[in-house]
XYZ file of C-alpha atoms in Angstrom:
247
model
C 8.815 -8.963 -10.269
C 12.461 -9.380 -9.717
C 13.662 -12.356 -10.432
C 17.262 -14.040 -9.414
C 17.935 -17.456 -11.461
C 20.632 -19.395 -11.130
C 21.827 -21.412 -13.917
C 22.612 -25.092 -13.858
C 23.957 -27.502 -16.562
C 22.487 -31.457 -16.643
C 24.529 -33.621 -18.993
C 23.405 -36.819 -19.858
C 25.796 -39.839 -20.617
C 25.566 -39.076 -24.868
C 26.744 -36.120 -23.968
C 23.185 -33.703 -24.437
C 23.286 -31.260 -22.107
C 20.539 -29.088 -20.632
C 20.346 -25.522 -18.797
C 17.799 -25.748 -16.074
C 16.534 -22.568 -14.579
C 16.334 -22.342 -10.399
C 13.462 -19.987 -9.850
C 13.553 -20.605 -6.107
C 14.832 -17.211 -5.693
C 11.960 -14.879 -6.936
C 11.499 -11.562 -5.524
C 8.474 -9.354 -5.652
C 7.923 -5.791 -5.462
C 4.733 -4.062 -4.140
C 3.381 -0.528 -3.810
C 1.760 0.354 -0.420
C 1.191 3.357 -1.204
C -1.183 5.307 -3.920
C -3.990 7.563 -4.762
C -5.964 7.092 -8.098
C -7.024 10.372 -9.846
C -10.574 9.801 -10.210
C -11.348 9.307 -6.336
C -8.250 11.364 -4.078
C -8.484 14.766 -5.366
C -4.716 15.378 -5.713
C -4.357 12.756 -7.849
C -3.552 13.358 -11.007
C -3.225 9.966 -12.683
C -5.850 7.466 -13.651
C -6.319 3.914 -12.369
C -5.607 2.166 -16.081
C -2.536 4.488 -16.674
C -1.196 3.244 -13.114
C -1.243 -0.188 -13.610
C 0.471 0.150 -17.393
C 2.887 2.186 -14.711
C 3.937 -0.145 -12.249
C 3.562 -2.848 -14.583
C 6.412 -1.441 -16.597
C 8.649 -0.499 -13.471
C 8.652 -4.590 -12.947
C 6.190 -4.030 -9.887
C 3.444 -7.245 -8.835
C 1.051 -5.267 -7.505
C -0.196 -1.798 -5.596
C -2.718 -1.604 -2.455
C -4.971 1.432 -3.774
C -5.004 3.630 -0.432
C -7.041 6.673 -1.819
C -7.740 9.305 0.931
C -10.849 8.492 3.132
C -11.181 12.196 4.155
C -13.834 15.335 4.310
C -11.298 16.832 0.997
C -12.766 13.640 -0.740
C -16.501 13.546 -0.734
C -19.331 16.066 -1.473
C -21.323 17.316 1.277
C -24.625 15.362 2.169
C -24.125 12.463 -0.184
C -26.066 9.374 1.077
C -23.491 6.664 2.491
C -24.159 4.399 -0.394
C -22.980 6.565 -3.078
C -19.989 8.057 -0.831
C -18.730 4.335 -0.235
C -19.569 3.712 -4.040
C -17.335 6.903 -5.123
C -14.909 5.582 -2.692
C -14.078 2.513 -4.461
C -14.603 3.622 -7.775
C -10.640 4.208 -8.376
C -9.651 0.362 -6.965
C -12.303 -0.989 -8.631
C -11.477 0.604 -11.814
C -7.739 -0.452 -11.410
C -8.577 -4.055 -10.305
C -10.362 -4.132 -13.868
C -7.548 -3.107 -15.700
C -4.710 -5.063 -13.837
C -7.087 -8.540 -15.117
C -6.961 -7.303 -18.831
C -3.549 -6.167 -18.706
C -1.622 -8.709 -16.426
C -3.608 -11.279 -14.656
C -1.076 -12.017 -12.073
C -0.778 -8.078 -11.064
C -2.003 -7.920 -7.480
C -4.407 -5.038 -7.214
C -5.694 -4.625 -3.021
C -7.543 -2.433 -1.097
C -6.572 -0.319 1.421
C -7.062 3.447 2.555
C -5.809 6.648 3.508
C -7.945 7.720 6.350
C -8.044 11.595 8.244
C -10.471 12.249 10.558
C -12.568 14.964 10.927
C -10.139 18.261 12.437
C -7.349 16.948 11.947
C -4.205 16.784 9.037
C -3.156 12.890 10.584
C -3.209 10.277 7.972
C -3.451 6.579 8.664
C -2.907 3.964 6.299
C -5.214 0.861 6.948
C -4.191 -2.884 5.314
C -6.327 -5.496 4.928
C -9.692 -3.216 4.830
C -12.336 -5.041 2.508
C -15.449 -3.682 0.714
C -17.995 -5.275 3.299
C -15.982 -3.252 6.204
C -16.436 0.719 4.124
C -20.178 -0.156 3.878
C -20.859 -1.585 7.419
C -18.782 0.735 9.264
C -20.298 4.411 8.197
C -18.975 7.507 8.191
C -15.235 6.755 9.129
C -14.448 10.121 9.703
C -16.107 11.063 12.452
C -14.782 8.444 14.769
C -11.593 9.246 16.502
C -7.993 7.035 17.025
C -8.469 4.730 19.333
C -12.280 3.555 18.133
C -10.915 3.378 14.703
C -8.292 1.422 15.879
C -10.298 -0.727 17.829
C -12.559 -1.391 14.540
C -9.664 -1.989 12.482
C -8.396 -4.497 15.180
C -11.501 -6.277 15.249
C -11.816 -7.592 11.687
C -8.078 -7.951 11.815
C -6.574 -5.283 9.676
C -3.531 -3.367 10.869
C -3.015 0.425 10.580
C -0.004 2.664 10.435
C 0.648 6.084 10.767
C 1.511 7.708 7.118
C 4.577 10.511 6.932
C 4.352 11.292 10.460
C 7.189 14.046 10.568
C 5.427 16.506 7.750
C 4.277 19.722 8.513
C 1.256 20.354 10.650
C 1.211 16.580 11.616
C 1.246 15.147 15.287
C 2.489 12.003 16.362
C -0.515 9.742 17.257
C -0.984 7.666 20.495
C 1.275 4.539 19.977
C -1.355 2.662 21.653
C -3.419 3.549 18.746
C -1.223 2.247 15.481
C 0.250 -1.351 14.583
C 3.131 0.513 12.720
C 5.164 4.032 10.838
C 5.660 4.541 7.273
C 9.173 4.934 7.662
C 9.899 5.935 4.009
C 7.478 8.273 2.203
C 8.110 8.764 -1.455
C 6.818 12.698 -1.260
C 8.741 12.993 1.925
C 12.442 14.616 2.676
C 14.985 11.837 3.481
C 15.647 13.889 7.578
C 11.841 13.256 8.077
C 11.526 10.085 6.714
C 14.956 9.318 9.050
C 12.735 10.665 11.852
C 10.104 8.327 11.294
C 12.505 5.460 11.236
C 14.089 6.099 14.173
C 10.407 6.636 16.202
C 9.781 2.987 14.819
C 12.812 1.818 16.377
C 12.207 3.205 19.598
C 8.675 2.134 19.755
C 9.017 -1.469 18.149
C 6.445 -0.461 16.035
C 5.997 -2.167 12.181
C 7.129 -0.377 9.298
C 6.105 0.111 5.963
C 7.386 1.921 2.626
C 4.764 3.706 0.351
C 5.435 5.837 -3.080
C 2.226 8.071 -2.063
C 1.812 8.104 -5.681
C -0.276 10.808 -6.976
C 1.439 11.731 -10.461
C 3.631 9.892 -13.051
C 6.961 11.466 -10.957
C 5.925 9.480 -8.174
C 5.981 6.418 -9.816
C 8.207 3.062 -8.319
C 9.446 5.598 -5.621
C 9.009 3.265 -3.067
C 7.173 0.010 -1.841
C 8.081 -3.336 -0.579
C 10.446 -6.191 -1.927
C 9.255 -9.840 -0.653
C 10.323 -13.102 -0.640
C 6.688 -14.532 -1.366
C 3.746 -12.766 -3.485
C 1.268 -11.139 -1.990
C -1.900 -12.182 -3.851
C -4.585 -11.324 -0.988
C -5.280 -8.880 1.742
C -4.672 -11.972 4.271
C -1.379 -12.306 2.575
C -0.810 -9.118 2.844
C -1.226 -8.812 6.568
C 1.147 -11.846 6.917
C 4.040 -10.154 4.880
C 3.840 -6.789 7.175
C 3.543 -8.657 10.135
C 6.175 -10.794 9.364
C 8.157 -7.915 8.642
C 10.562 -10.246 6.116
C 10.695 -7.868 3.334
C 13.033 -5.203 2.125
C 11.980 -1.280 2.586
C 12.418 0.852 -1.396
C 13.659 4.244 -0.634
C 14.604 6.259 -3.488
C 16.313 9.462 -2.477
C-alpha cells in the first residue's frame, strides 16, 4: 500500500501539542496479472513465495489469473479434478496471504485460450461456483464465452493483444485491452493502448508474472481497496485508477 499522510499540529491552550496523521489519502496497489507455478506450466514461482513477493514490493493484493488452456491440464481428466487442479495455485496463495498478511487481497480470476487458438483473455470477477458449473471452458468460442461471462456479471479483456501469432478479437466480444503487459515490448503495449482508445474499450495493467523478474512490473494504483471480486469489478469499471508500466 502506498500511503500519502499529511501532517498536522493541534496545540492546546498549556501549550501540549499533538501531530495528527491524515490518512485520507491512501493509495493501493494491485496485481492483475499472474500465474502460480504449481498450476500454469510456465510458471516458475510458487503461490507462498508470491505473496512474501508482492507483499514486500508494498503491493495489497494480486487476482491469480493462471492459464485456463489445453497446455494446462492432462488429457481425459474428469472435470472435477481438472477444476480442482485449476484452483489449486489461488487456493494455495489465498492460504498464505491469511498467515502472512491478513489484509492482502488474494482474488480469482483466469487466463483463458480456447481450443486452436494462441488468444488469451483475462476474465475478472470469475468465482469458484462459475469453473465448476460452466465445464470445459475451452471448447466454447468468443462470443458464448462472453455471453457467459456477461451473465454472472464478470468482465473480460483481451491480454497482450499485439504479440506474435495473436489476432485481435471481435470488439463485440471483450469489455476491455490490457494496455500494459509486463512481458510485453513498450511499441506493442503502445499498440494496445492506442486500439483501446479508438474503441472506448476498458483497460487494464497486468505484470503476467511468471518468475521472480516479473515481479511489481505492473498492476493497478487505486484510490479505494479492492477487498472482493464485486469490488473489483467496480474499480475497472470505474476506470479511476492509475495504469503501472515499468519499461
Amino acid at each position: 500500500m502506498i500511503v500519502l499522510i499529511k501532517i498536522k499540529i493541534s496545540c492546546t491552550q498549556g501549550g501540549h501539542c499533538a501531530i495528527l496523521k491524515d490518512m485520507e489519502n491512501k493509495l493501493y496497489k494491485y496485481e492483475l496479472h499472474c500465474h502460480t507455478g504449481c498450476v500454469s506450466r510456465c510458471g516458475r514461482v510458487e503461490p507462498e513465495e508470491i505473496v512474501k513477493l508482492y507483499i514486500e514490493n508494498g503491493y495489497d493484493g494480486i487476482v491469480v489469473t493462471d492459464h485456463y488452456s489445453p497446455m494446462t491440464f492432462t488429457p481425459n481428466w474428469r472435470p472435477q479434478k481438472q477444476v480442482d487442479f485449476y484452483l489449486s495455485g489461488y487456493r494455495r496463495m489465498k492460504r498464505a496471504a491469511e498467515k502472512l498478511n491478513p489484509d492482502f487481497t488474494v482474488l480469482l480470476g483466469m487466463e483463458l485460450r480456447h481450443y486452436g487458438t494462441a488468444n488469451d483473455y483475462l476474465i475478472y470477477g470469475v468465482n469458484e461456483d462459475f469453473i465448476y458449473a460452466a465445464g470445459n471452458l475451452m471448447k466454447p468460442w468468443e462470443k458464448k464465452v462472453y455471453d457467459m461471462c456477461h451473465k454472472n456479471g464478470f468482465l473480460v479483456f483481451q491480454a497482450h493483444p499485439f504479440r506474435a501469432g495473436i489476432r485481435r478479437c471481435d470488439e463485440r466480444y471483450i469489455d476491455g485491452i490490457e494496455i500494459y503487459n509486463g512481458k510485453t515490448q513498450k511499441a506493442l503495449n503502445e499498440k494496445a493502448e492506442a486500439w483501446a482508445k479508438r474503441s472506448g474499450k476498458l483497460v487494464c495493467s497486468g505484470s503476467d508474472f511468471h518468475t521472480k523478474a516479473h515481479t511489481a512490473r505492473g498492476g493497478i494504483i487505486t484510490k479505494v481497496p479492492i477487498k472482493s471480486n464485486s469490488d473489483l469489478l467496480n474499480v475497472l469499471k470505474s476506470q479511476d485508477f492509475e495504469i503501472i508500466k515499468t519499461y
